[in-house]
């Protein structure tokens, strides 16, 4: 694991700078103590990172759970009661892992996963534009279209002109220029510039700028536009930031409902992120999904026990890890230690980082996820790929992550049904002489109830006086629903003077008295022809 330290260490620094404001912002949006987000980030990095089989996935608090957490804390009466639900959610995820539920992640279409990555990239850009200009009404990490401030994604952008902070704009532009120049020019000049990443230099410049302009009324950046890490006075006050679950609430049915909700949503977000991260990985590593659920479960148990927010694998931090050149999970683990060390040793220094500089880092991350070329590439693949992709993108931008993915998946399923409808069989008109239509119907290798409509329509459209040959030689699976359609067709065939010849591996039958009888050696449901 340590052989790629020269790649993993610089990547971990970038992930740390991306993760820190997100951990704090998600905690704020969740109505939880700020330190709870940092706890979740540390455990997601160190504990989940160590247990996970993902090379590049980064775990921590997720924006997708913020609304659930906010509601649950109010419903359960206290944050300590809510922590019981987090612990239980972790146990449920362990059960999911043991039951091998991770296989669900493999059933999301590629077009939806690409749409998710692109949609998240666009959301990152749109949500960071206000922060870039110093308008920090919405906490970092929010991804929903409707914001807690009462605005939405676009109205928030329009309002930046009335809320510009000159100092934030200046250092944001400088930081963005440094990052782009570093990536496009310096990184290609010498290895040193790949070890020391542009985002780190941008953050250092941001701190220096704040220190130099703190007394200037025009250029200064106030505390509300800087990172805000809780600063303990001593070791006792640091320990006092931890909360512990009230297990007396475990008999409350509401606690269990919240626990199952968190477990389901967190597991789904994790599996989606795993799929997306594996697609971004230049080395094309494949993450063991069941092991990931076990790692996430262990992480949530520990996070709940010490006062942290629920944890999932998160694509923003994971994509930052990939884009920064991370190679192994060491970068994830180190970023967790950076979070831990920084909040203990240098919280005051962290609180001098302008949010606009961190927004500049995230703008670059967002652009790399949502490059315009990807839209052109997906369009060229045809409508069956492009429609689920674009629906997912639009859904994520105008609702939130899970709703957008749900819409894309629904469209993807409709596309699958249409393809199944079209590909159930092949018709070939061989001869039309002597007043007899000779038609050969060759059924596909797998014929299920999805194909009922297409086959039924074709049979009903056959003209009178037809010689119909039904070829099942290549058909390995024939659903009982299809056999019943053929059985019902026998009556119509006699009325319309249609002769039927059935060819299969079982033998050949001319005008069989019963299709069901022909297949009687197998059960009535799910008849296999193999």
XYZ file of C-alpha atoms in Angstrom:
530
model
C 0.000 0.000 0.000
C 2.885 2.382 0.744
C 4.583 1.927 -2.634
C 2.332 4.649 -4.108
C 2.843 7.145 -1.271
C 4.213 9.724 -3.730
C 0.773 9.714 -5.423
C -1.409 9.125 -2.387
C 0.017 11.801 -0.100
C -0.589 14.758 -2.461
C -4.054 13.387 -3.283
C -4.905 13.068 0.408
C -4.096 16.761 0.947
C -6.510 17.804 -1.802
C -9.199 15.453 -0.457
C -8.642 16.934 3.020
C -9.265 20.479 1.770
C -12.372 19.324 -0.096
C -13.652 17.247 2.831
C -13.182 19.795 5.633
C -15.771 22.390 4.535
C -18.143 19.652 3.371
C -18.016 17.911 6.761
C -18.770 21.184 8.543
C -21.397 22.306 6.027
C -23.291 19.012 6.068
C -23.337 19.053 9.874
C -24.749 22.585 9.781
C -27.383 21.605 7.194
C -28.279 18.567 9.316
C -28.942 20.621 12.439
C -26.211 18.671 14.229
C -23.149 19.885 16.162
C -20.434 21.060 13.750
C -17.908 18.689 15.270
C -20.160 15.709 14.425
C -19.387 16.224 10.733
C -15.653 16.213 11.399
C -15.994 13.024 13.484
C -17.794 11.330 10.586
C -15.094 12.512 8.169
C -12.311 11.147 10.384
C -14.005 7.762 10.847
C -14.927 7.611 7.163
C -11.290 8.158 6.269
C -9.436 6.124 8.880
C -11.851 3.318 9.837
C -13.931 2.801 6.699
C -10.901 3.502 4.511
C -8.952 0.755 6.295
C -11.753 -1.825 6.129
C -12.995 -1.058 2.624
C -11.851 -2.845 -0.499
C -12.195 0.356 -2.530
C -8.910 1.760 -3.797
C -10.095 5.319 -4.343
C -13.485 5.695 -2.658
C -13.676 8.251 0.160
C -16.326 8.046 2.879
C -17.755 10.652 5.206
C -20.967 12.547 5.950
C -23.227 12.853 2.901
C -25.412 15.748 1.800
C -28.059 13.253 0.689
C -28.678 12.319 4.323
C -28.819 15.889 5.675
C -32.591 16.276 5.311
C -33.196 12.872 6.905
C -30.897 13.719 9.827
C -32.460 17.159 10.344
C -35.974 15.690 10.492
C -34.922 12.704 12.628
C -33.236 14.818 15.317
C -36.469 16.773 15.754
C -38.651 13.650 15.679
C -36.537 11.706 18.194
C -36.229 14.610 20.607
C -32.449 14.893 20.925
C -29.192 14.309 19.109
C -28.267 11.605 21.647
C -31.413 9.655 20.742
C -30.591 10.067 17.070
C -27.133 8.551 17.623
C -28.828 5.296 18.687
C -30.406 5.155 15.223
C -26.975 5.686 13.616
C -25.529 2.738 15.569
C -28.496 0.543 14.639
C -28.192 1.624 10.994
C -24.581 0.411 11.053
C -25.685 -2.977 12.405
C -28.327 -3.228 9.676
C -25.660 -2.474 7.056
C -23.528 -5.283 8.466
C -26.517 -7.578 7.944
C -26.877 -6.282 4.370
C -23.219 -7.141 3.778
C -23.576 -10.639 5.229
C -26.650 -11.209 3.045
C -24.595 -10.065 0.014
C -26.968 -7.211 -0.822
C -24.071 -5.345 -2.445
C -24.918 -7.042 -5.739
C -27.694 -4.432 -6.157
C -25.044 -1.907 -7.169
C -24.313 -3.834 -10.366
C -27.867 -3.372 -11.676
C -27.666 0.370 -12.312
C -27.249 1.138 -16.038
C -24.013 2.736 -17.141
C -25.947 5.662 -18.636
C -27.479 6.434 -15.224
C -24.108 6.225 -13.453
C -22.553 8.581 -16.012
C -25.556 10.855 -15.625
C -25.054 10.811 -11.863
C -21.417 11.859 -12.194
C -22.276 14.607 -14.662
C -25.236 15.822 -12.603
C -23.113 15.983 -9.475
C -20.449 17.884 -11.413
C -23.024 20.465 -12.531
C -24.458 20.719 -9.002
C -20.968 21.290 -7.583
C -20.392 24.130 -10.054
C -23.794 25.737 -9.477
C -23.601 25.435 -5.680
C -20.031 26.743 -5.462
C -20.532 29.836 -7.616
C -22.153 31.802 -4.717
C -19.381 30.728 -2.315
C -16.793 31.747 -4.906
C -18.177 35.294 -4.865
C -18.584 35.427 -1.098
C -22.321 34.694 -0.843
C -22.420 31.992 1.849
C -26.130 31.842 2.720
C -26.245 28.068 2.090
C -23.912 25.665 3.963
C -21.155 23.946 1.999
C -22.100 20.460 0.839
C -25.778 21.142 0.115
C -26.957 19.467 -3.109
C -30.751 19.889 -3.153
C -32.389 22.307 -5.613
C -34.530 23.865 -2.875
C -32.223 25.413 -0.280
C -32.722 25.775 3.459
C -32.380 29.551 3.077
C -35.628 29.618 1.108
C -33.871 30.092 -2.217
C -33.105 27.582 -4.943
C -29.941 26.790 -6.858
C -30.484 29.453 -9.519
C -31.973 32.233 -7.389
C -28.954 31.905 -5.115
C -26.674 32.541 -8.105
C -28.703 35.584 -9.179
C -28.462 37.027 -5.668
C -24.658 37.016 -5.566
C -24.593 40.408 -7.293
C -26.238 41.976 -4.249
C -23.938 40.145 -1.838
C -20.474 40.320 -3.410
C -17.488 40.219 -1.059
C -14.579 41.816 -2.908
C -11.923 40.004 -0.883
C -13.565 36.611 -1.536
C -13.752 37.330 -5.262
C -10.088 38.393 -5.477
C -8.660 35.390 -3.656
C -11.151 33.058 -5.333
C -10.012 34.177 -8.783
C -6.351 33.987 -7.729
C -6.828 30.515 -6.291
C -8.647 29.300 -9.420
C -5.911 30.739 -11.654
C -3.203 29.000 -9.599
C -5.003 25.628 -9.725
C -5.588 25.803 -13.505
C -2.044 26.993 -14.237
C -0.663 24.258 -11.989
C -2.719 21.531 -13.703
C -2.263 22.604 -17.301
C 1.291 23.974 -17.299
C 3.459 23.318 -14.241
C 2.381 19.696 -13.673
C 3.725 18.879 -17.140
C 7.058 20.586 -16.496
C 8.412 18.654 -13.506
C 7.438 15.905 -11.045
C 7.731 18.359 -8.160
C 4.513 20.042 -9.340
C 2.610 16.770 -9.170
C 3.807 16.111 -5.619
C 2.899 19.616 -4.415
C -0.643 20.112 -5.691
C -2.105 23.387 -6.928
C -5.003 23.342 -4.399
C -2.525 23.339 -1.511
C -0.794 26.445 -2.901
C -4.188 28.099 -3.429
C -5.145 27.463 0.209
C -1.806 28.809 1.471
C -2.274 31.947 -0.634
C -5.793 32.289 0.771
C -4.513 32.214 4.363
C -1.767 34.732 3.549
C -4.271 37.020 1.825
C -6.594 36.929 4.837
C -3.768 37.748 7.238
C -2.528 40.648 5.092
C -5.952 42.220 4.523
C -7.635 41.551 7.878
C -7.484 45.242 8.835
C -8.519 46.598 5.444
C -12.213 47.511 5.361
C -12.522 46.998 1.599
C -10.466 43.849 1.029
C -10.905 41.989 4.336
C -12.823 38.717 4.510
C -14.980 38.427 7.625
C -15.234 35.277 9.763
C -18.605 34.350 8.239
C -16.839 33.775 4.899
C -14.042 31.642 6.330
C -13.863 28.005 7.411
C -15.386 27.619 10.871
C -13.890 24.718 12.845
C -14.865 24.525 16.546
C -11.893 25.610 18.689
C -11.626 23.929 22.105
C -9.999 25.856 24.963
C -8.347 22.779 26.470
C -8.402 18.990 26.372
C -11.560 18.841 28.477
C -13.480 21.116 26.142
C -12.198 19.074 23.178
C -13.499 15.857 24.719
C -16.697 17.699 25.569
C -17.429 18.054 21.833
C -18.151 14.332 21.612
C -21.738 13.153 22.121
C -22.813 9.663 23.143
C -25.968 7.724 22.288
C -28.825 7.433 24.753
C -29.498 3.718 24.513
C -32.559 4.168 26.688
C -34.303 5.245 23.464
C -33.697 1.898 21.756
C -37.245 0.751 22.569
C -38.689 3.736 20.681
C -40.192 2.485 17.391
C -39.303 5.818 15.733
C -35.617 5.137 16.402
C -35.844 1.869 14.480
C -37.685 3.502 11.574
C -34.960 6.162 11.325
C -32.283 3.456 11.573
C -33.730 1.463 8.660
C -34.155 4.638 6.610
C -30.528 5.664 7.169
C -29.275 2.132 6.470
C -31.189 1.889 3.180
C -30.347 5.371 1.898
C -26.704 5.224 3.033
C -26.237 1.788 1.470
C -27.794 2.893 -1.813
C -25.667 6.062 -1.970
C -22.578 3.995 -1.172
C -23.258 1.417 -3.891
C -23.916 4.158 -6.445
C -20.721 5.940 -5.455
C -18.774 2.678 -5.687
C -20.009 2.127 -9.249
C -19.242 5.714 -10.209
C -15.806 5.717 -8.592
C -14.854 2.466 -10.323
C -15.788 4.075 -13.654
C -13.552 7.074 -12.899
C -10.633 4.900 -11.794
C -7.976 4.940 -14.545
C -6.718 1.545 -13.347
C -10.275 0.100 -13.529
C -10.196 -1.549 -10.113
C -13.411 -3.318 -9.099
C -14.626 -2.682 -5.550
C -16.112 -5.666 -3.647
C -19.542 -4.252 -2.833
C -20.447 -6.612 0.002
C -17.209 -5.815 1.781
C -17.988 -2.120 1.264
C -21.331 -2.526 3.045
C -19.558 -4.259 5.942
C -17.002 -1.431 6.133
C -19.721 1.221 6.030
C -21.670 -0.621 8.719
C -18.642 -0.754 11.004
C -17.987 2.931 10.352
C -21.537 3.960 11.209
C -21.522 1.940 14.429
C -18.330 3.684 15.592
C -19.502 7.096 14.346
C -22.781 6.752 16.232
C -20.999 5.665 19.409
C -18.824 8.806 19.540
C -21.269 11.413 18.240
C -20.652 11.432 14.491
C -23.083 11.821 11.608
C -24.046 8.847 9.405
C -21.398 7.871 6.855
C -21.553 6.850 3.202
C -19.046 6.663 0.390
C -19.307 10.049 -1.334
C -18.564 10.802 -4.960
C -17.363 14.413 -4.611
C -14.453 13.484 -2.327
C -13.859 10.248 -4.250
C -13.661 12.069 -7.584
C -11.289 14.639 -6.068
C -9.122 11.711 -4.982
C -9.115 10.249 -8.505
C -8.441 13.604 -10.179
C -5.546 14.310 -7.789
C -3.772 11.093 -8.740
C -4.580 8.859 -5.776
C -3.682 5.215 -6.351
C -4.608 3.274 -3.208
C -6.818 3.617 -0.163
C -3.842 5.075 1.711
C -4.875 8.515 0.398
C -8.319 8.053 1.994
C -6.808 6.949 5.314
C -4.265 9.796 5.395
C -6.966 12.394 4.682
C -8.806 11.069 7.758
C -5.703 11.528 9.884
C -5.249 15.026 8.459
C -8.770 15.887 9.614
C -8.026 14.523 13.087
C -4.646 16.224 13.487
C -5.797 19.549 12.081
C -8.828 19.971 14.361
C -6.633 19.133 17.383
C -3.480 21.106 16.552
C -4.329 23.879 14.094
C -8.050 24.741 14.239
C -7.198 28.452 14.454
C -5.145 28.249 11.243
C -7.922 26.337 9.475
C -10.338 29.115 10.371
C -8.286 31.547 8.286
C -9.032 29.690 5.011
C -11.461 31.671 2.797
C -14.433 29.614 1.602
C -14.008 31.121 -1.869
C -10.636 29.359 -2.243
C -12.207 26.006 -1.366
C -14.992 26.843 -3.824
C -12.315 27.315 -6.518
C -11.012 23.799 -5.814
C -14.505 22.345 -6.055
C -15.268 24.247 -9.270
C -12.365 22.431 -10.936
C -13.575 19.096 -9.527
C -17.079 19.808 -10.840
C -15.882 20.727 -14.318
C -13.851 17.531 -14.623
C -16.966 15.525 -13.771
C -19.231 17.397 -16.200
C -17.084 18.065 -19.252
C -19.161 19.163 -22.293
C -17.494 16.441 -24.387
C -19.326 13.799 -22.341
C -22.720 15.086 -23.525
C -21.577 14.738 -27.137
C -20.208 11.254 -26.461
C -23.463 10.071 -24.860
C -25.527 11.579 -27.702
C -23.512 9.629 -30.264
C -24.306 6.381 -28.431
C -27.961 6.748 -29.404
C -31.195 7.701 -27.671
C -31.314 4.527 -25.564
C -28.174 5.704 -23.760
C -28.699 9.457 -24.020
C -32.251 9.696 -22.665
C -31.591 7.952 -19.293
C -28.346 9.944 -19.041
C -29.938 13.353 -19.597
C -32.959 12.567 -17.401
C -30.593 11.656 -14.565
C -28.620 14.878 -15.033
C -31.711 17.106 -15.117
C -33.298 15.218 -12.219
C -30.240 15.698 -9.998
C -29.939 19.396 -10.845
C -33.624 20.197 -10.233
C -34.357 17.845 -7.307
C -31.581 16.013 -5.500
C -29.213 13.069 -5.947
C -31.521 10.149 -5.081
C -34.574 11.500 -6.894
C -32.504 12.206 -9.999
C -31.055 8.697 -9.993
C -34.528 7.256 -9.436
C -35.864 9.127 -12.471
C -32.930 8.012 -14.612
C -33.339 4.413 -13.475
C -37.070 4.484 -14.242
C -36.372 5.721 -17.780
C -33.608 3.110 -18.107
C -36.085 0.361 -17.190
C -38.560 1.651 -19.797
C -35.778 1.524 -22.395
C -34.975 -2.058 -21.384
C -38.651 -3.002 -21.750
C -38.767 -1.394 -25.203
C -35.625 -3.241 -26.279
C -37.040 -6.473 -24.865
C -40.272 -5.836 -26.764
C -38.365 -5.312 -30.008
C -35.921 -8.193 -29.656
C -38.225 -11.035 -28.650
C -38.377 -12.621 -32.105
C -37.450 -12.348 -35.765
C -39.922 -12.756 -38.644
C -38.989 -13.938 -42.118
C -41.544 -14.197 -44.968
C -40.212 -17.045 -47.109
C -42.828 -17.474 -49.784
C -46.164 -16.045 -50.817
C -47.030 -18.432 -53.693
C -49.963 -20.775 -54.136
C -52.159 -18.607 -51.955
C -50.257 -19.578 -48.804
C -48.126 -17.198 -46.737
C -45.041 -18.962 -45.469
C -43.751 -17.184 -42.394
C -40.921 -18.237 -40.097
C -40.868 -16.870 -36.557
C -37.561 -17.386 -34.736
C -37.736 -16.678 -31.017
C -34.864 -15.099 -29.088
C -32.570 -16.961 -26.691
C -34.403 -15.622 -23.626
C -38.157 -15.023 -23.971
C -39.932 -13.707 -20.855
C -43.239 -12.061 -19.977
C -41.651 -8.753 -21.103
C -41.987 -10.074 -24.654
C -45.702 -10.937 -24.415
C -46.924 -7.781 -26.137
C -44.653 -8.042 -29.163
C -45.325 -11.739 -29.798
C -49.078 -11.394 -29.219
C -49.241 -8.469 -31.656
C -47.329 -10.441 -34.289
C -49.535 -13.522 -33.997
C -52.720 -11.479 -34.179
C -51.533 -9.775 -37.371
C -50.920 -13.025 -39.281
C -53.172 -13.260 -42.362
C -55.468 -16.189 -43.114
C -54.094 -19.197 -44.926
C -50.607 -18.929 -43.427
C -48.000 -21.606 -42.883
C -46.302 -20.535 -39.642
C -43.028 -22.088 -38.567
C -42.043 -21.319 -34.947
C -38.364 -22.016 -34.431
C -37.199 -22.524 -30.838
C -33.849 -24.180 -31.572
C -31.834 -21.274 -30.071
C -34.305 -20.519 -27.298
C -32.885 -21.522 -23.930
C -35.624 -20.054 -21.758
C -39.330 -19.735 -22.584
C -41.550 -18.180 -19.946
C -44.858 -19.898 -19.155
C -46.654 -16.659 -20.119
C -45.431 -17.089 -23.705
C -46.519 -20.736 -23.788
C -50.001 -19.661 -22.693
C -50.107 -17.067 -25.515
C -49.217 -19.817 -28.023
C -51.827 -22.100 -26.450
C -54.524 -19.426 -26.797
C -53.454 -18.797 -30.395
C -54.246 -22.413 -31.401
C -57.979 -21.652 -31.442
C -57.506 -18.568 -33.666
C -55.149 -20.530 -35.916
C -57.860 -23.105 -36.701
C -60.398 -20.358 -37.448
C -57.992 -18.583 -39.839
C -56.650 -21.738 -41.495
C -53.138 -21.188 -40.123
C -50.911 -24.274 -40.079
C -48.283 -24.338 -37.330
C -44.989 -26.165 -37.376
C -43.084 -26.104 -34.089
C -39.339 -26.830 -34.185
C -37.328 -27.165 -30.953
C -34.662 -29.269 -29.306
C -37.490 -31.447 -27.982
C -38.504 -32.338 -31.498
C -40.800 -31.122 -34.279
C -44.602 -30.944 -34.084
C -47.128 -30.199 -36.842
C -50.253 -28.398 -35.623
C -49.767 -29.536 -32.008
C -52.981 -30.128 -30.122
C -51.560 -28.293 -27.121
C -48.402 -26.280 -26.556
C -48.752 -26.873 -22.833
C -48.874 -30.644 -23.489
C -45.796 -30.330 -25.711
C -43.875 -28.873 -22.788
C -45.535 -31.044 -20.132
C -42.240 -32.555 -18.961
C -41.456 -29.251 -17.219
C -43.384 -27.311 -14.548
C -45.969 -24.837 -15.781
C -43.951 -21.818 -14.638
C -40.538 -20.761 -15.852
C -40.191 -23.525 -18.460
C -36.617 -23.926 -19.642
C -35.854 -25.384 -23.057
C -32.210 -26.125 -22.313
